[in-house]
Amino acid sequence: MTVLTLIDAIKQAMDEELERDPRVFITGEDVGKRGGVFRATQGLYDKYGGTRIVDSPLAELSIVATGIGAALADLRPICEIQFADFIHPAFNQIVNEAAKMHYRSGGQWRVPLVIRAPYGGGISGALYHSQSVEAFFTHVPGLKVVIPSTPYDAKGLLKSAVRDPNPVLYFEPKKGYRAIKGEVPPGDYTVPIGPARVAREGRDLTAFAYGMMAHYTVLAAEQVAREDGLDVEVIDLRTLLPVDKTAILTSVQKTGKALIVHEDNLTMGYGAEVAAVLADDGFAYLDAPVRRLAGPDVPAVPFAHTMQEFFMPNPDKIAAAMRDLAEY
Amino acid sequence: MATKIFARPSARLKAEHLLEMFWLMLLSRRVDERAWALHRQGKIAFHISGMGHEGAQVGAAFAINRGVDYVHPYYRDLALVLALGITPTDFMMSLFGKKDEYSSKARQMPSHFGSKKLNIVSGSSPVATQVPQAAGLAFAIKYKQQAGLVNPDDSTQPRLALTCLGEGSTSQGEWHEGMNWAGVHQLPFICLVENNLYAISVPQEGQMAVSNVADRAAAYGVKGIWVDGNDVLAVYDAVYEAAQRAYRGEGPTLVEAKTYRVVPHSSDDDDRSYRSREEVEEWKKKDPILRFEKYLMDEGILTPERLDEYETRARAEVDRAQHAAEAAPYPAETDALDEVYAD
């Protein structure tokens, strides 16, 4: 086993998929010689050349749209959006085109497309380099939405995304690119798109999270175990669409309490869907209200570190929410 | 009879091809007219028409490798897709929204053409979305050739991507971004702009400050030409040259076919509110079908007897198509749940 950072696991997945399948190519802004602004594609241009590692014009709509066209022609594009905040010009192509193509063609045309985008705050990126955009897309049938929180999952899920016959949005918690490290086996393996992962087993309550917040939630669970003797189960959702209802219900059936953590703002965020799943099918399991810890309902993460810290959930805030719920 | 000079590619078309082109234009018109009638009879919910565009569309279709090259059309391209192999019955099934309709299994409105078998990509209703996708199709063609995945001379494989849209749709950023990609990578890409002078009600001068959409091509490093879109052979010539350039790896072309929509935008539109009857009547005199008919008669290729035969055949085909579609079952309610994802 080798210990890799999150971003190196992502790069390794792309490298191996490029090696495996000549139909796989990468396009996006600065993905070529520059190796991506976060270095996700570093070295790939030298290894595979400009035909397969393609610097795009500075225009997100056409990064996605040409990816759709190439996918229709049976290539396997990996489109990089430099920051998730910049994905919105491509919204029409993702939601109206990629997501609906298979359905609208009666199953004739498919779009095996991966869109990678770093997301999330806590990096002094302010309003337009910090956004969490997953909830826009988890509402859209026809898409799959994946957010890894460990290097192992990052590699295995990205490989699954590349091999999936559907459009997959693969959001990467950029604050964790180098901060999160973990063991990654060399060579080929996949992590299936769909199932959530039990990141930490526990009995007292369940905390659901994904991405950077899954990482923080495990830290918080360890903190409350140490300091309060609380035994928190942490579910890393890792695939947001389709929703893993079984994992949500199974865990809460055991613990009876649910906390959902995301850095996206609260209202209409992904936590609302988790809460709805529990209200619909897990009502009898609950012995406390479902709680959500999320960013405040302001337009996006502000720049000044004081306001940024206020916006972002962190292990201390998550631990406090766990204690609060446990006491109910 | 004067000696023919084969300067124009269309001059090499055999009589049987010219007649097939004429037949498809006529058939499209008769199918289209029936669709309007069905709407006025209250039998169908919606129709969007290509009447007046048949010359531009059939001319373009015959200039590419039909059914093999990628085509990403728009909702007005009835004659184009008939020329590519969609049948009147296919189209009638769309109008009536019947089970297993060819393009979308009756999920989409009519005229949202699409057929994997014929390499016609399924389209949506927001305009110009197909243009950057077509650039992606053309990118894939070039990619596969460069990567050795296909032989560039293999005419059983798509060797270009043709996409179509109206002049109003070139106001969209999607058009710009698609043209830019095609230019940056010098892709085997043809953008056919069917300029019918109106974006629903807004005339061309309300959409752009230039007289020719084709003039914009230069800004993308794309070759731009405009032709009389009501002259089927002029469109054939322009698209043929564009296709040959694409096949030779010489890059993209924008062909602007100047034409006119002789009917309202759709069955829900009333064009009397934005253009005069005189204007419409003037354009009806320039009808591409009448014009081609006269040409073929003058050349002795078409005879009044054959024209009668075509009209009889068209009527029979349209009748048969309508009856087949009316007799076909509707989709099951729960067919709405299928094919959200590919397996």
XYZ file of C-alpha atoms in Angstrom:
671
model
C 0.000 0.000 0.000
C 1.099 3.500 -0.809
C -0.067 6.585 1.033
C -1.325 9.206 -1.410
C -2.930 12.587 -1.109
C -6.455 12.989 -2.391
C -5.301 14.801 -5.497
C -2.594 12.266 -6.287
C -5.179 9.495 -6.054
C -7.337 11.400 -8.526
C -4.402 11.845 -10.864
C -3.473 8.179 -10.569
C -7.021 7.168 -11.481
C -6.931 9.333 -14.595
C -3.478 8.100 -15.533
C -4.545 4.480 -15.274
C -7.771 5.069 -17.189
C -5.885 6.888 -19.961
C -3.513 3.929 -20.092
C -6.341 1.397 -20.127
C -8.647 2.894 -22.743
C -7.516 4.958 -25.764
C -10.976 6.552 -25.896
C -10.341 8.369 -22.606
C -9.173 11.959 -22.938
C -9.065 15.007 -20.695
C -10.108 18.530 -21.540
C -10.413 21.699 -19.523
C -8.684 24.968 -18.804
C -4.926 24.671 -18.240
C -5.020 20.878 -18.036
C -2.168 20.515 -20.569
C 1.353 21.733 -19.961
C 0.288 23.506 -16.797
C -1.112 20.250 -15.408
C -4.217 21.972 -14.077
C -4.288 24.841 -11.610
C -4.421 22.293 -8.770
C -1.997 19.915 -10.581
C -4.592 17.177 -10.992
C -3.286 16.448 -14.484
C 0.387 17.143 -13.827
C 2.623 15.024 -16.038
C -0.219 13.631 -18.112
C 0.435 15.975 -21.042
C 4.038 14.815 -21.215
C 2.957 11.198 -21.041
C -0.043 11.210 -23.374
C 0.431 14.297 -25.541
C -1.792 17.116 -26.683
C -4.234 14.897 -28.564
C -5.449 13.340 -25.319
C -4.741 16.074 -22.781
C -6.495 18.983 -24.439
C -6.323 22.577 -23.239
C -9.739 24.071 -23.853
C -10.741 27.610 -24.680
C -11.656 29.518 -21.527
C -15.345 28.700 -21.779
C -16.993 26.173 -19.480
C -20.140 25.671 -21.533
C -18.173 24.324 -24.461
C -15.877 22.239 -22.256
C -18.977 20.296 -21.264
C -20.761 20.521 -24.621
C -17.841 19.260 -26.670
C -17.430 16.563 -24.052
C -21.042 15.576 -24.628
C -20.443 15.463 -28.379
C -17.331 13.355 -27.967
C -19.175 11.035 -25.587
C -21.988 10.658 -28.132
C -19.263 9.550 -30.545
C -18.229 6.878 -28.021
C -15.163 8.566 -26.598
C -14.761 8.796 -22.804
C -14.129 12.453 -22.000
C -13.058 13.674 -18.591
C -13.950 17.373 -18.505
C -12.332 19.508 -15.830
C -14.129 22.608 -14.625
C -11.435 24.641 -12.905
C -13.644 25.572 -9.952
C -17.178 24.320 -9.316
C -18.177 27.988 -9.067
C -17.557 28.240 -12.823
C -19.819 25.333 -13.780
C -22.937 27.473 -14.029
C -22.444 28.566 -17.678
C -22.542 24.845 -18.494
C -25.729 24.247 -16.503
C -27.882 24.122 -19.627
C -25.610 21.567 -21.261
C -25.464 19.422 -18.133
C -29.121 19.573 -17.141
C -30.906 19.957 -20.472
C -28.539 17.968 -22.619
C -26.309 15.413 -20.897
C -28.856 14.415 -18.274
C -31.739 14.059 -20.705
C -30.053 12.596 -23.773
C -30.613 8.918 -22.978
C -34.203 9.471 -21.926
C -35.065 11.840 -24.727
C -33.685 9.524 -27.388
C -35.577 6.504 -26.118
C -32.311 4.938 -25.005
C -30.570 5.365 -28.360
C -27.909 7.905 -27.423
C -25.821 7.798 -24.265
C -23.409 10.279 -22.730
C -20.538 8.516 -20.946
C -19.071 11.747 -19.627
C -17.203 12.679 -16.448
C -17.175 16.264 -15.239
C -14.624 16.862 -12.502
C -14.762 20.033 -10.449
C -13.044 21.102 -7.226
C -15.573 22.517 -4.804
C -15.877 23.861 -1.305
C -14.651 26.574 0.995
C -12.132 27.233 3.688
C -9.371 28.224 1.294
C -9.878 32.012 1.219
C -11.556 31.622 -2.130
C -14.501 33.840 -1.295
C -17.742 33.803 -3.241
C -16.430 32.433 -6.511
C -13.774 29.923 -5.517
C -15.600 28.236 -2.636
C -19.014 27.163 -3.776
C -20.661 23.838 -3.113
C -22.864 23.204 -6.140
C -23.965 19.605 -5.599
C -27.598 20.347 -4.756
C -28.224 21.922 -8.166
C -27.349 18.628 -9.788
C -28.614 16.057 -7.287
C -32.085 17.264 -8.242
C -31.608 16.114 -11.837
C -32.591 12.596 -12.882
C -30.182 11.276 -15.498
C -27.104 12.558 -13.698
C -24.958 10.794 -11.157
C -23.217 12.874 -8.517
C -20.166 11.631 -6.655
C -18.081 13.294 -3.938
C -15.177 11.312 -2.489
C -13.571 12.058 0.851
C -10.688 9.576 0.943
C -7.901 8.876 -1.535
C -9.003 5.244 -1.805
C -12.542 6.202 -2.739
C -11.357 9.057 -4.942
C -9.412 6.680 -7.158
C -11.981 3.905 -7.208
C -14.976 6.171 -7.748
C -13.283 8.124 -10.515
C -12.526 4.904 -12.346
C -16.156 3.879 -11.975
C -17.220 7.287 -13.264
C -15.045 6.955 -16.366
C -16.513 3.517 -17.072
C -20.112 4.544 -16.389
C -22.345 4.922 -19.458
C -24.009 8.003 -17.929
C -22.904 11.559 -17.210
C -21.201 11.651 -13.813
C -20.427 14.822 -11.881
C -17.404 14.192 -9.735
C -16.873 16.949 -7.185
C -13.570 17.093 -5.354
C -13.170 18.703 -1.899
C -10.285 20.958 -2.805
C -9.450 21.894 0.765
C -8.608 18.226 1.226
C -6.543 17.847 -1.953
C -3.280 17.730 0.002
C -4.577 17.700 3.561
C -6.274 14.332 3.218
C -3.937 11.373 2.852
C -4.679 7.702 2.824
C -3.649 4.305 1.614
C -4.276 3.567 -2.037
C -3.428 0.222 -3.570
C -1.476 0.384 -6.808
C -3.192 -0.824 -9.938
C -6.767 -1.301 -10.934
C -9.741 -1.369 -8.613
C -13.087 0.378 -8.603
C -15.462 1.652 -5.952
C -19.042 1.335 -7.178
C -21.156 4.442 -7.701
C -24.168 4.131 -5.404
C -23.361 2.709 -1.995
C -22.455 4.950 0.909
C -19.629 3.921 3.209
C -19.653 3.430 6.956
C -16.669 5.565 7.852
C -16.950 4.864 11.557
C -19.264 2.464 13.309
C -21.206 3.682 16.316
C -24.370 3.201 18.354
C -25.454 6.546 19.785
C -26.244 8.615 16.721
C -25.548 8.745 13.005
C -23.772 11.632 11.328
C -24.113 11.813 7.527
C -21.605 13.795 5.517
C -19.573 13.816 2.310
C -16.425 15.361 0.941
C -14.416 17.547 3.305
C -17.213 17.385 5.849
C -16.993 13.579 5.946
C -13.344 13.969 6.872
C -14.194 16.519 9.561
C -17.113 14.478 10.832
C -14.868 11.485 11.497
C -12.503 13.793 13.405
C -15.435 15.162 15.377
C -16.693 11.651 16.150
C -13.285 10.740 17.531
C -13.291 13.920 19.596
C -16.671 13.229 21.208
C -15.668 9.605 21.766
C -12.604 10.798 23.653
C -14.161 13.667 25.491
C -17.768 12.586 26.009
C -17.798 8.842 25.550
C -20.234 9.235 22.671
C -20.217 6.500 20.055
C -21.086 8.159 16.763
C -21.621 6.315 13.502
C -20.347 8.282 10.529
C -21.764 7.581 7.084
C -19.739 8.987 4.218
C -22.432 9.293 1.585
C -19.824 9.594 -1.248
C -22.482 9.015 -3.945
C -25.164 11.693 -3.651
C -27.162 10.653 -6.700
C -28.528 8.032 -6.770
C -29.403 8.332 -3.089
C -28.372 5.365 -0.951
C -31.595 5.167 1.025
C -30.719 1.759 2.425
C -27.556 3.039 4.058
C -29.381 6.026 5.538
C -32.202 3.935 6.966
C -30.083 1.023 8.140
C -27.841 3.239 10.211
C -30.634 5.268 11.797
C -32.563 2.111 12.553
C -29.599 1.254 14.763
C -28.853 4.657 16.296
C -32.247 6.423 16.317
C -30.686 9.841 15.764
C -29.498 11.615 12.635
C -27.253 14.600 12.067
C -26.469 15.734 8.529
C -23.441 17.892 7.872
C -22.638 19.819 4.721
C -20.884 23.055 3.946
C -23.394 23.957 1.234
C -25.933 26.351 2.678
C -28.805 24.895 4.641
C -32.011 25.563 2.761
C -32.783 23.027 0.020
C -29.363 21.519 0.551
C -28.616 17.801 0.320
C -29.426 17.368 3.976
C -33.050 18.128 3.248
C -33.249 15.007 1.090
C -31.605 12.854 3.752
C -34.092 14.231 6.267
C -36.961 13.510 3.886
C -35.818 9.921 3.407
C -35.850 9.518 7.178
C -39.233 11.199 7.526
C -40.752 8.989 4.838
C -39.299 5.611 5.646
C -37.460 5.948 8.958
C -39.965 7.811 11.102
C -40.410 4.905 13.464
C -36.666 4.621 14.009
C -36.221 8.193 15.206
C -36.093 9.178 18.848
C -34.948 12.737 18.163
C -35.513 15.392 15.506
C -33.315 15.149 12.433
C -30.677 17.860 12.710
C -28.727 19.626 9.980
C -25.448 21.433 10.385
C -24.745 23.463 7.267
C -23.488 26.738 5.935
C -25.708 29.748 6.609
C -28.168 30.940 3.977
C -25.987 33.654 2.516
C -25.014 33.844 -1.160
C -21.616 32.179 -0.742
C -18.535 31.977 1.461
C -17.208 35.475 2.288
C -13.526 36.342 1.976
C -12.403 37.732 5.355
C -11.214 34.823 7.497
C -13.544 35.752 10.336
C -16.594 35.453 8.119
C -15.197 32.409 6.355
C -14.691 30.604 9.667
C -18.198 31.578 10.663
C -19.556 30.096 7.444
C -17.674 26.805 7.453
C -18.574 23.819 9.597
C -15.461 22.423 11.284
C -14.722 19.515 13.668
C -15.508 21.621 16.751
C -18.864 22.781 15.414
C -19.702 19.258 14.314
C -18.721 17.867 17.722
C -20.972 20.442 19.395
C -23.871 19.436 17.156
C -23.261 15.781 18.013
C -23.326 16.500 21.745
C -26.429 18.570 21.375
C -28.290 15.857 19.472
C -27.081 13.098 21.778
C -28.576 14.934 24.750
C -32.041 15.162 23.232
C -28.280 21.608 -76.380
C -25.244 23.473 -75.129
C -22.255 21.603 -73.806
C -22.443 21.270 -70.065
C -19.565 22.669 -68.036
C -19.034 20.630 -64.885
C -17.669 23.474 -62.797
C -20.277 23.006 -60.087
C -20.312 19.744 -58.138
C -24.072 19.536 -58.663
C -23.498 19.382 -62.396
C -22.174 15.884 -61.833
C -25.400 14.698 -60.221
C -27.190 12.118 -62.312
C -30.824 12.571 -63.312
C -31.912 9.863 -60.885
C -30.262 11.753 -58.010
C -31.843 15.033 -59.042
C -35.221 13.335 -59.161
C -34.665 11.758 -55.762
C -33.851 15.184 -54.361
C -36.979 16.622 -55.899
C -39.066 13.727 -54.630
C -37.825 14.210 -51.055
C -38.511 17.950 -51.139
C -42.009 17.289 -52.425
C -42.635 14.492 -49.951
C -41.482 16.679 -47.069
C -43.840 19.443 -48.166
C -46.790 17.087 -48.347
C -46.019 15.545 -44.962
C -45.648 19.041 -43.528
C -48.948 20.218 -45.012
C -50.709 17.199 -43.583
C -49.280 17.960 -40.155
C -50.758 21.477 -40.291
C -54.101 20.015 -41.338
C -54.018 17.474 -38.514
C -53.328 20.252 -36.060
C -56.202 22.373 -37.366
C -58.432 19.295 -37.116
C -57.503 18.994 -33.476
C -55.897 15.594 -33.977
C -52.402 16.551 -32.871
C -51.135 18.921 -30.210
C -48.295 20.637 -32.004
C -46.448 21.036 -35.257
C -43.346 23.002 -36.152
C -42.760 23.345 -39.818
C -39.923 23.351 -42.330
C -41.953 24.669 -45.229
C -39.787 26.819 -47.442
C -36.559 25.257 -46.156
C -36.735 22.058 -48.194
C -34.192 23.146 -50.789
C -31.573 24.093 -48.226
C -32.091 20.880 -46.289
C -32.166 18.373 -49.116
C -29.267 20.100 -50.846
C -27.209 19.761 -47.674
C -28.222 16.148 -47.036
C -27.176 14.976 -50.491
C -23.788 16.659 -50.163
C -22.660 14.522 -47.201
C -22.414 10.806 -46.575
C -26.072 10.327 -45.693
C -26.813 8.103 -42.732
C -23.120 7.815 -41.857
C -21.806 11.312 -41.175
C -23.060 12.820 -37.933
C -25.979 15.214 -38.259
C -27.165 17.294 -35.308
C -30.243 19.015 -36.715
C -32.829 21.404 -35.362
C -36.589 21.315 -35.224
C -37.164 22.714 -38.707
C -35.193 19.979 -40.485
C -37.999 17.677 -41.612
C -36.817 17.486 -45.233
C -33.253 16.954 -44.054
C -34.097 13.961 -41.889
C -36.409 12.484 -44.530
C -33.444 12.679 -46.885
C -31.323 10.884 -44.277
C -33.747 7.998 -43.957
C -36.498 8.940 -41.513
C -39.847 7.888 -42.978
C -43.192 9.704 -43.107
C -44.577 7.022 -40.792
C -41.771 7.713 -38.305
C -42.693 11.387 -38.338
C -46.428 10.778 -38.041
C -45.786 8.565 -35.032
C -44.031 11.573 -33.472
C -46.927 13.884 -34.252
C -49.369 11.575 -32.547
C -46.988 10.632 -29.695
C -47.334 6.911 -30.179
C -45.604 3.997 -28.500
C -42.034 3.319 -29.593
C -41.980 6.417 -31.771
C -38.580 6.405 -33.506
C -36.832 9.445 -32.027
C -37.702 9.470 -28.333
C -40.338 6.814 -27.691
C -42.817 9.700 -27.674
C -41.141 11.577 -24.828
C -40.255 14.596 -26.919
C -42.431 16.959 -28.896
C -42.562 16.238 -32.621
C -39.669 17.408 -34.804
C -37.066 16.707 -32.128
C -35.406 14.349 -34.541
C -32.931 11.660 -33.555
C -31.794 8.251 -34.747
C -28.706 6.418 -33.579
C -28.961 4.085 -36.556
C -28.725 7.047 -38.957
C -26.259 9.032 -36.813
C -28.823 11.777 -36.292
C -28.267 13.102 -32.774
C -31.323 13.746 -30.632
C -31.976 17.451 -30.138
C -33.621 19.584 -27.482
C -35.711 22.742 -27.682
C -33.326 25.402 -26.292
C -31.660 26.643 -29.436
C -27.999 26.246 -30.461
C -27.202 23.647 -27.799
C -26.414 21.274 -30.658
C -23.646 23.435 -32.076
C -20.916 22.899 -29.445
C -21.994 19.260 -29.228
C -21.480 18.944 -32.975
C -18.035 20.445 -32.484
C -17.491 17.649 -29.967
C -18.625 15.052 -32.481
C -16.219 16.521 -35.014
C -13.493 16.592 -32.362
C -14.106 12.886 -31.774
C -13.759 12.162 -35.491
C -10.402 13.903 -35.605
C -9.325 12.331 -32.317
C -10.131 8.809 -33.497
C -8.255 9.375 -36.716
C -5.206 10.764 -34.909
C -5.288 7.999 -32.308
C -5.451 5.351 -35.020
C -8.865 4.180 -33.836
C -10.344 4.654 -37.322
C -8.970 5.016 -40.812
C -9.545 8.581 -42.090
C -10.549 7.202 -45.495
C -13.087 4.721 -44.152
C -16.384 6.021 -45.526
C -18.360 3.553 -43.406
C -17.408 5.772 -40.439
C -18.567 9.349 -39.779
C -16.041 11.743 -41.280
C -17.777 15.017 -40.509
C -20.407 16.531 -38.239
C -23.108 18.715 -39.765
C -25.246 20.837 -37.501
C -28.121 23.136 -38.423
C -29.859 26.084 -36.845
C -31.695 29.261 -37.708
C -30.069 32.672 -37.939
C -31.737 33.794 -34.705
C -30.052 30.959 -32.838
C -26.654 32.344 -33.768
C -27.306 34.986 -31.099
C -26.700 32.294 -28.493
C -23.375 31.995 -26.725
C -23.525 28.257 -27.406
C -23.189 28.975 -31.119
C -20.153 31.150 -30.505
C -18.471 28.592 -28.285
C -19.136 25.778 -30.740
C -17.807 27.759 -33.682
C -14.760 28.689 -31.654
C -13.941 25.068 -30.840
C -14.408 24.086 -34.471
C -12.027 26.848 -35.490
C -9.393 26.304 -32.802
C -9.107 22.608 -33.664
C -9.901 22.989 -37.389
C -12.469 20.260 -37.101
C -14.419 18.390 -39.795
C -17.482 20.449 -38.981
C -20.178 22.125 -41.036
C -22.601 24.613 -39.554
C -25.601 25.111 -41.814
C -27.428 28.302 -40.901
C -30.903 28.246 -42.405
C -31.491 31.969 -42.474
C -35.230 32.504 -42.862
C -34.996 36.167 -41.800
C -37.047 35.789 -38.622
C -36.457 34.482 -35.118
C -40.151 33.822 -34.554
C -41.182 37.483 -34.872
C -37.892 39.339 -34.638
C -36.329 40.154 -37.993
C -32.664 39.576 -38.665
C -31.676 43.171 -37.972
C -32.949 42.735 -34.432
C -30.626 39.787 -33.941
C -27.384 40.984 -35.488
C -25.771 44.053 -36.986
C -24.355 42.232 -40.012
C -26.111 41.321 -43.245
C -24.649 37.862 -43.516
C -24.234 35.355 -40.702
C -21.482 33.915 -42.883
C -19.427 37.063 -42.304
C -19.041 36.060 -38.684
C -17.224 32.854 -39.607
C -13.940 34.651 -40.211
C -13.814 35.622 -36.552
C -13.545 31.933 -35.672
C -11.072 30.887 -38.321
C -13.929 29.110 -40.057
C -14.588 29.407 -43.772
C -17.898 31.195 -44.319
C -20.073 31.268 -47.410
C -23.651 32.221 -48.077
C -25.867 30.893 -50.792
C -29.399 31.184 -52.070
C -31.093 28.701 -49.796
C -34.037 28.303 -52.121
C -31.720 26.937 -54.796
C -31.249 23.313 -53.829
C -28.293 22.877 -56.132
C -26.525 25.982 -54.875
C -26.810 24.636 -51.346
C -25.642 21.241 -52.534
C -22.591 22.848 -54.147
C -21.693 24.830 -51.036
C -22.138 21.958 -48.611
C -20.414 19.538 -50.975
C -17.314 21.740 -51.040
C -17.509 22.090 -47.270
C -17.779 18.319 -46.895
C -14.817 17.676 -49.146
C -12.779 20.154 -47.125
C -13.809 18.352 -43.952
C -12.934 14.940 -45.395
C -9.547 16.240 -46.480
C -8.866 17.562 -42.986
C -8.941 21.182 -44.119
C -11.264 22.397 -41.396
C -14.723 23.742 -40.691
C -17.170 25.667 -42.838
C -20.181 27.805 -42.096
C -22.751 27.680 -44.881
C -25.508 30.239 -44.646
C -28.519 29.310 -46.768
C -30.766 32.328 -47.203
C -34.345 31.171 -47.300
C -37.777 31.934 -45.891
C -40.311 30.260 -43.668
C -43.563 30.578 -45.586
C -45.702 29.566 -42.605
C -45.871 30.682 -38.965
C -43.090 29.606 -36.591
C -45.222 26.798 -35.218
C -48.824 25.715 -34.898
C -49.086 28.083 -31.913
C -47.827 31.155 -33.780
C -49.693 33.728 -35.861
C -47.271 35.456 -38.209
C -49.807 38.079 -39.308
C -48.828 40.086 -36.255
C -45.260 40.640 -37.437
C -45.047 40.421 -41.225
C -47.193 41.433 -44.152
C -49.135 39.040 -46.338
C -47.524 40.691 -49.345
C -44.073 39.765 -48.097
C -45.091 36.160 -47.556
C -46.732 35.950 -50.997
C -43.578 37.340 -52.630
C -41.514 34.609 -51.015
C -43.972 31.911 -52.003
C -43.165 32.777 -55.597
C -39.554 31.865 -54.847
C -40.543 28.500 -53.398
C -37.603 26.084 -53.646
C -39.815 23.253 -54.840
C -41.438 25.253 -57.638
C -38.040 26.513 -58.626
C -36.461 23.071 -58.770
C -39.517 21.726 -60.577
C -39.120 24.348 -63.276
C -35.415 23.642 -63.586
C -35.946 19.914 -63.924
C -38.757 20.423 -66.441
C -36.585 22.806 -68.463
C -33.783 20.261 -68.440
C -36.177 17.533 -69.562
C -35.462 15.512 -66.430
C -38.921 15.879 -64.930
C -42.107 15.503 -66.967
C -45.680 16.492 -66.068
C -46.572 12.798 -66.024
C -43.818 11.989 -63.567
C -44.787 14.955 -61.418
C -48.365 13.629 -61.280
C -47.005 10.239 -60.364
C -44.939 11.803 -57.548
C -47.953 13.699 -56.235
C -50.061 10.550 -56.224
C -47.293 8.606 -54.509
C -46.730 11.350 -51.924
C -50.411 11.459 -51.084
C -50.539 7.695 -50.729
C -47.448 7.660 -48.504
C -48.778 10.431 -46.302
C -52.158 8.723 -46.017
C -50.510 5.425 -45.164
C -48.257 7.091 -42.608
C -51.135 8.906 -40.948
C -53.280 5.802 -40.769
C -50.445 3.724 -39.379
C -49.758 6.343 -36.711
C -53.418 6.757 -35.789
C -53.800 3.002 -35.441
C -50.703 2.603 -33.285
C -51.084 2.371 -29.499
C -50.027 5.060 -27.049
C -47.154 4.348 -24.674
C -48.045 2.739 -21.363
C -48.192 5.301 -18.564
C -45.249 3.743 -16.806
C -43.095 3.912 -19.944
C -42.381 7.382 -18.504
C -40.132 5.688 -15.960
C -37.822 3.906 -18.380
C -34.382 4.804 -19.690
C -33.537 7.568 -17.242
C -30.107 5.950 -17.033
C -28.145 3.811 -19.448
C -27.178 0.378 -18.132
